Amino acid sequence: MPLAPAQIPHYPVQVLTPAYLIQGILEPIGPIINYLNDVNRQYIPFLDATVNSLAPGPLGKVTRPQLIIPKTDLVAMYLDDANAQASVQHMRRVERYIAYLPSLVCRGEFHLGTDTRWQDILSLLVGDFFGITAVTAFPLVTLPGPFPQQADLLIINRAHVRMLHLDQA
């Protein structure tokens, strides 16, 4: 009897890049963080994608059945699915930080190794993408579509972290 094809999950996402806000469907192969951090994967495909420019201009809104973006452009990703969020593993030690990204400031819980100094968190990550929890996001520009200001989980790209400090509040 032939094996049934593997079921690839489909997760609704909202993605912020330096220039665009994208809503679409992510089809990760394997755990999401591993998928994003795969060094052999240079581009991330999205299905049923709607792209809105962050800058005013003639682009407006573009909808495509599928598009790919360089994963290096991915600044932040909101997973709009409880199963997708539950699939992201975290270390147990939690510190509250404020991270400054292009177009977005995020206050949330960063998860560290037991012996990791807070100032070394970005240097010691295994890959560029990691999850932060209990997030409050403050857009620095008027976003052309919905992006959550409160989220249980947000995946961010350390390459876009411009500044980071402990949350002293």
Short mmCIF file of C-alpha atoms in Angstrom, two decimals:
data_model
loop_
_atom_site.label_atom_id
_atom_site.label_comp_id
_atom_site.label_asym_id
_atom_site.label_seq_id
_atom_site.Cartn_x
_atom_site.Cartn_y
_atom_site.Cartn_z
CA MET A 1 0.00 0.00 0.00
CA PRO A 2 1.48 3.42 -0.97
CA LEU A 3 2.22 5.95 1.73
CA ALA A 4 -0.06 8.96 1.95
CA PRO A 5 1.68 12.23 1.13
CA ALA A 6 2.89 14.18 4.14
CA GLN A 7 0.47 16.82 5.36
CA ILE A 8 2.10 20.23 5.34
CA PRO A 9 0.43 22.65 7.75
CA HIS A 10 -0.99 25.95 6.52
CA TYR A 11 -0.75 28.81 9.02
CA PRO A 12 -2.17 32.30 8.52
CA VAL A 13 0.54 34.88 9.18
CA GLN A 14 1.16 38.60 9.11
CA VAL A 15 4.68 39.55 8.09
CA LEU A 16 6.43 42.87 8.45
CA THR A 17 9.42 43.63 6.21
CA PRO A 18 11.28 46.95 6.01
CA ALA A 19 9.06 47.96 3.08
CA TYR A 20 5.87 45.85 3.22
CA LEU A 21 3.15 44.39 5.38
CA ILE A 22 2.17 40.96 4.06
CA GLN A 23 -0.77 38.77 5.02
CA GLY A 24 -0.72 35.22 3.76
CA ILE A 25 -0.37 31.54 4.49
CA LEU A 26 2.91 29.98 5.62
CA GLU A 27 3.57 26.31 4.75
CA PRO A 28 6.49 25.33 6.97
CA ILE A 29 8.17 21.99 6.50
CA GLY A 30 8.92 20.89 10.05
CA PRO A 31 8.98 23.14 13.12
CA ILE A 32 8.53 26.80 12.20
CA ILE A 33 11.71 28.13 13.83
CA ASN A 34 13.78 25.34 12.23
CA TYR A 35 12.16 26.09 8.87
CA LEU A 36 12.99 29.79 9.11
CA ASN A 37 16.52 29.15 10.39
CA ASP A 38 17.38 26.54 7.75
CA VAL A 39 20.64 27.84 6.22
CA ASN A 40 19.75 26.18 2.90
CA ARG A 41 16.52 28.19 2.62
CA GLN A 42 17.12 31.72 1.33
CA TYR A 43 13.50 32.59 0.46
CA ILE A 44 10.20 32.08 2.26
CA PRO A 45 7.08 31.36 0.16
CA PHE A 46 3.61 32.56 1.14
CA LEU A 47 0.29 31.46 -0.32
CA ASP A 48 -2.77 33.69 -0.85
CA ALA A 49 -0.62 36.72 -0.11
CA THR A 50 -1.74 40.32 0.13
CA VAL A 51 1.07 42.87 0.06
CA ASN A 52 0.70 46.46 1.26
CA SER A 53 3.51 48.98 0.89
CA LEU A 54 4.58 50.85 4.03
CA ALA A 55 5.42 53.88 1.88
CA PRO A 56 2.75 55.89 0.12
CA GLY A 57 2.85 55.45 -3.61
CA PRO A 58 1.38 53.71 -6.63
CA LEU A 59 1.80 50.11 -5.40
CA GLY A 60 -1.24 50.11 -3.13
CA LYS A 61 -2.43 46.60 -2.37
CA VAL A 62 -1.28 43.60 -4.42
CA THR A 63 -2.76 40.12 -4.03
CA ARG A 64 -1.06 37.03 -5.46
CA PRO A 65 -1.74 33.29 -5.10
CA GLN A 66 1.90 32.79 -4.16
CA LEU A 67 4.94 34.97 -3.59
CA ILE A 68 8.39 34.55 -2.13
CA ILE A 69 10.45 37.01 -0.13
CA PRO A 70 14.09 36.87 0.89
CA LYS A 71 14.08 35.60 4.46
CA THR A 72 16.64 38.28 5.30
CA ASP A 73 13.84 40.86 4.71
CA LEU A 74 11.54 39.29 7.27
CA VAL A 75 11.53 41.63 10.31
CA ALA A 76 8.65 40.21 12.36
CA MET A 77 6.02 37.53 11.87
CA TYR A 78 2.76 37.05 13.73
CA LEU A 79 1.38 33.51 13.65
CA ASP A 80 -2.39 33.79 13.65
CA ASP A 81 -2.92 30.16 14.69
CA ALA A 82 -2.80 28.56 18.16
CA ASN A 83 -1.25 25.32 16.83
CA ALA A 84 1.48 27.28 15.07
CA GLN A 85 2.20 29.27 18.22
CA ALA A 86 2.30 26.10 20.35
CA SER A 87 4.87 24.55 17.99
CA VAL A 88 7.48 27.20 18.84
CA GLN A 89 9.74 25.95 21.64
CA HIS A 90 11.16 28.32 24.24
CA MET A 91 13.87 28.17 26.89
CA ARG A 92 12.56 28.42 30.45
CA ARG A 93 14.35 31.49 31.75
CA VAL A 94 12.49 34.67 30.87
CA GLU A 95 13.65 38.29 30.83
CA ARG A 96 11.54 41.26 29.75
CA TYR A 97 13.16 43.32 27.00
CA ILE A 98 12.34 46.12 24.65
CA ALA A 99 13.55 45.53 21.10
CA TYR A 100 13.71 48.24 18.44
CA LEU A 101 13.11 47.00 14.89
CA PRO A 102 12.51 48.89 11.65
CA SER A 103 8.96 50.29 11.90
CA LEU A 104 8.22 48.49 15.19
CA VAL A 105 9.17 48.53 18.87
CA CYS A 106 8.41 45.33 20.79
CA ARG A 107 8.14 44.91 24.54
CA GLY A 108 8.02 41.27 25.54
CA GLU A 109 9.48 38.19 27.15
CA PHE A 110 12.72 36.88 25.69
CA HIS A 111 13.69 33.31 26.52
CA LEU A 112 17.30 32.62 27.49
CA GLY A 113 19.52 29.75 28.48
CA THR A 114 20.12 29.31 32.20
CA ASP A 115 23.64 30.78 32.12
CA THR A 116 23.10 33.36 29.36
CA ARG A 117 23.83 36.95 30.31
CA TRP A 118 21.04 39.22 29.14
CA GLN A 119 23.38 41.30 26.98
CA ASP A 120 24.57 38.16 25.11
CA ILE A 121 21.14 36.92 24.01
CA LEU A 122 21.45 38.01 20.36
CA SER A 123 25.02 36.74 20.04
CA LEU A 124 24.22 33.27 21.37
CA LEU A 125 21.12 32.48 19.31
CA VAL A 126 21.50 29.39 17.14
CA GLY A 127 19.71 31.04 14.21
CA ASP A 128 18.42 34.45 13.19
CA PHE A 129 14.76 33.78 13.99
CA PHE A 130 13.40 33.41 17.51
CA GLY A 131 10.13 33.86 19.33
CA ILE A 132 9.25 36.40 21.97
CA THR A 133 6.14 36.03 24.11
CA ALA A 134 3.66 38.30 25.89
CA VAL A 135 4.38 40.99 23.29
CA THR A 136 3.16 44.53 23.06
CA ALA A 137 4.07 45.99 19.67
CA PHE A 138 4.26 49.71 18.98
CA PRO A 139 4.31 50.56 15.25
CA LEU A 140 6.60 53.48 14.39
CA VAL A 141 4.74 54.12 11.14
CA THR A 142 1.10 53.97 10.16
CA LEU A 143 0.69 50.38 9.01
CA PRO A 144 -1.48 49.86 5.91
CA GLY A 145 -3.27 46.87 7.44
CA PRO A 146 -3.74 44.93 10.64
CA PHE A 147 -0.76 43.86 12.70
CA PRO A 148 -1.39 42.89 16.32
CA GLN A 149 -0.41 45.30 19.03
CA GLN A 150 -0.86 42.54 21.63
CA ALA A 151 0.31 39.00 20.87
CA ASP A 152 1.10 35.82 22.75
CA LEU A 153 3.98 35.20 20.33
CA LEU A 154 5.90 37.14 17.72
CA ILE A 155 8.80 35.75 15.71
CA ILE A 156 11.52 38.28 15.02
CA ASN A 157 14.72 38.31 13.00
CA ARG A 158 17.76 39.26 15.08
CA ALA A 159 19.39 40.79 12.00
CA HIS A 160 16.78 43.57 12.20
CA VAL A 161 17.15 44.31 15.91
CA ARG A 162 18.57 47.84 15.97
CA MET A 163 18.66 48.22 19.74
CA LEU A 164 17.77 46.05 22.74
CA HIS A 165 17.56 46.71 26.46
CA LEU A 166 16.01 45.26 29.58
CA ASP A 167 12.51 46.47 30.34
CA GLN A 168 12.91 48.52 33.50
CA ALA A 169 9.17 49.19 33.93
#
